[in-house]
Coordinates of C-alpha atoms in Angstrom, one line a residue:
M1 CA 23.6 13.8 11.6
S2 CA 22.1 10.7 9.8
E3 CA 21.2 11.6 6.1
E4 CA 17.0 11.7 5.7
K5 CA 15.4 8.9 3.7
P6 CA 13.5 10.1 0.9
I7 CA 10.1 9.6 1.6
A8 CA 10.9 11.0 5.5
R9 CA 12.5 14.1 3.5
T10 CA 9.8 15.0 1.6
L11 CA 7.1 14.8 4.4
L12 CA 8.6 16.3 7.1
R13 CA 9.3 19.1 5.9
G14 CA 5.6 19.4 5.5
A15 CA 5.9 18.5 1.2
P16 CA 2.3 17.6 -0.4
H17 CA 3.1 14.4 -2.0
Q18 CA 5.6 12.7 -3.5
N19 CA 4.0 11.5 -6.6
H20 CA 5.6 8.5 -8.6
G21 CA 3.0 9.6 -11.7
L22 CA -0.3 7.6 -10.1
F23 CA -2.5 11.0 -10.2
S24 CA -0.9 14.4 -13.3
D25 CA 1.2 16.6 -10.7
H26 CA -1.2 19.5 -12.4
Y27 CA -4.1 17.6 -11.0
L28 CA -2.2 16.9 -7.8
N29 CA -1.3 20.5 -7.1
E30 CA -4.0 22.0 -8.5
T31 CA -7.2 20.7 -9.2
L32 CA -7.0 18.5 -5.7
P33 CA -6.7 21.6 -3.9
N34 CA -9.7 23.7 -4.5
R35 CA -12.4 21.2 -4.3
L36 CA -14.1 21.3 -1.2
D37 CA -14.5 18.1 0.4
W38 CA -10.7 18.5 0.4
Q39 CA -10.3 21.9 1.5
Q40 CA -12.9 19.8 5.0
L41 CA -10.5 16.8 4.8
S42 CA -7.3 18.5 4.5
T43 CA -7.8 21.0 7.8
S44 CA -9.9 18.6 10.2
A45 CA -8.2 17.3 13.8
E46 CA -8.8 13.5 13.0
V47 CA -5.9 14.7 9.4
T48 CA -4.3 16.5 11.4
Q49 CA -3.2 14.4 14.1
C50 CA -3.1 11.3 11.6
L51 CA -0.2 13.5 9.7
T52 CA 1.7 13.7 13.2
D53 CA 1.3 10.2 14.1
L54 CA 2.8 9.3 10.2
R55 CA 5.6 12.0 10.0
K56 CA 6.8 11.0 14.0
L57 CA 6.4 7.0 12.3
L58 CA 8.4 7.9 9.1
A59 CA 11.5 9.5 11.6
K60 CA 12.5 6.8 13.2
Y61 CA 11.7 4.2 11.2
V62 CA 15.2 2.5 9.9
P63 CA 14.7 1.4 6.2
T64 CA 16.2 -2.7 5.5
S65 CA 16.1 -5.1 2.8
N66 CA 14.6 -7.3 4.7
E67 CA 10.2 -7.5 3.8
A68 CA 9.3 -8.9 6.6
Q69 CA 10.8 -6.0 8.5
T70 CA 9.6 -3.2 7.0
E71 CA 6.5 -4.8 6.6
E72 CA 5.9 -4.8 10.2
G73 CA 8.3 -1.6 11.4
L74 CA 5.9 0.6 8.4
I75 CA 3.9 -0.7 6.5
K76 CA 1.0 -2.5 9.1
P77 CA 1.8 0.2 11.3
V78 CA 1.1 3.3 8.4
L79 CA -1.7 1.1 7.1
E80 CA -3.2 1.6 10.9
A81 CA -2.3 4.7 11.5
L82 CA -4.8 5.1 8.3
G83 CA -7.4 3.2 9.6
H84 CA -7.7 0.4 7.0
A85 CA -9.8 -2.4 7.7
F86 CA -7.0 -5.4 6.0
E87 CA -6.5 -9.2 6.4
V88 CA -2.5 -10.5 5.9
Q89 CA -1.7 -13.0 3.5
P90 CA -5.2 -14.1 2.6
S91 CA -5.4 -16.9 0.7
L92 CA -6.0 -16.3 -2.5
D93 CA -8.0 -18.6 -5.4
T94 CA -5.8 -18.5 -7.9
P95 CA -5.2 -21.8 -10.7
G96 CA -2.6 -23.9 -10.1
I97 CA -0.5 -22.6 -7.7
R98 CA -1.5 -21.1 -3.9
T99 CA -1.0 -17.6 -3.7
T100 CA -1.4 -15.1 -0.6
P101 CA -0.6 -11.7 -1.5
D102 CA -0.3 -8.9 1.4
Y103 CA -3.4 -7.8 2.2
V104 CA -6.8 -7.0 1.2
F105 CA -8.2 -4.7 1.8
Y106 CA -11.9 -4.5 3.0
V107 CA -14.7 -1.9 3.3
D108 CA -14.8 -3.1 7.1
E109 CA -14.6 -4.6 9.8
A110 CA -17.6 -6.8 9.1
A111 CA -16.6 -7.7 5.5
R112 CA -12.7 -8.3 6.6
N113 CA -15.0 -11.0 9.2
S114 CA -17.2 -12.1 6.6
N115 CA -14.4 -13.4 4.6
K116 CA -11.5 -14.6 7.3
N117 CA -10.6 -18.1 7.2
I118 CA -11.5 -18.6 3.7
K119 CA -10.1 -19.2 0.2
L120 CA -10.9 -16.6 -1.2
T121 CA -12.2 -15.3 -4.6
E122 CA -13.3 -13.1 -7.2
A123 CA -17.4 -13.5 -5.2
A124 CA -15.6 -13.6 -2.1
L125 CA -14.0 -10.1 -2.5
A126 CA -16.9 -8.8 -4.4
G127 CA -18.7 -5.6 -2.4
R128 CA -16.8 -6.3 0.4
A129 CA -13.4 -5.4 -0.1
Y130 CA -11.0 -2.7 -2.8
A131 CA -7.7 -3.7 -2.9
V132 CA -5.1 -6.1 -2.6
G133 CA -1.7 -5.1 -1.7
D134 CA 1.5 -6.2 -1.4
A135 CA 4.7 -4.8 -0.2
K136 CA 8.3 -5.6 -0.9
Y137 CA 11.2 -4.0 1.3
W138 CA 12.2 -0.4 1.4
D139 CA 13.6 1.3 -2.2
R140 CA 13.4 -2.3 -4.2
K141 CA 13.5 -1.1 -7.3
L142 CA 9.4 -2.9 -8.4
D143 CA 9.2 -2.9 -11.8
V144 CA 12.3 -5.1 -13.0
S145 CA 12.7 -8.8 -12.0
V146 CA 15.4 -9.5 -9.2
K147 CA 18.5 -11.3 -10.9
G148 CA 17.8 -14.8 -11.5
G149 CA 14.7 -14.1 -12.1
G150 CA 13.0 -17.8 -11.9
D151 CA 9.0 -18.4 -11.8
L152 CA 7.0 -15.1 -12.7
K153 CA 4.3 -16.4 -10.2
T154 CA 6.9 -15.4 -7.6
N155 CA 8.6 -12.7 -6.2
A156 CA 10.6 -11.8 -9.6
N157 CA 8.4 -8.8 -10.5
P158 CA 6.3 -7.2 -8.2
S159 CA 4.9 -5.5 -10.9
W160 CA 4.1 -8.5 -11.9
Q161 CA 2.4 -9.9 -8.9
I162 CA 0.4 -6.8 -8.1
D163 CA -1.6 -7.6 -11.5
F164 CA -1.4 -11.3 -10.9
Y165 CA -2.8 -10.5 -7.4
I166 CA -5.6 -8.1 -9.1
R167 CA -6.9 -10.1 -11.7
Y168 CA -7.9 -13.3 -9.5
S169 CA -8.7 -11.1 -6.5
G170 CA -11.8 -9.6 -9.6
L171 CA -10.4 -6.5 -7.4
S172 CA -9.7 -2.8 -9.5
W173 CA -6.7 -0.9 -7.1
G174 CA -3.6 -3.3 -6.5
I175 CA -1.3 -0.8 -3.6
L176 CA 1.9 -2.0 -4.5
T177 CA 4.6 -0.1 -1.6
N178 CA 8.7 -0.4 -1.6
G179 CA 8.3 1.6 1.6

């Protein structure tokens, strides 16, 4: 039997989360499970089906060091299963360079459609989008530059890159993933 990937192993065995420091373990293990809204959500048929679908998706996913393949085989299917309204590689207005974050997450389809075919600005995103996102290849280190780093405005340091997108989009949240 082949060795399971860490995230797949976590979800397949029913562990509630794989914490990487965004929230405290105490909040995730003690506070959240005792909230009435969380209890109602966690027992809904829709959420149960979504988790089943995500477990199946993760079980069949084969990690790759190719960013586009990671996005196509894992990231986009997960975002779709979770019901996100997102735009892929929209043009973001930034000083001096052309930038295209991998994703902008919208409040709904109408908000997404209202920003089609325009260069996104803070004003265009205000009230319509809630997060900007970037995806890297499976297990890519997110807090270090690649060898021969080069220009900071490139893929050299993913943490810097998502910070850059957040600053120029005016959005409060950024989602950075390596699968």
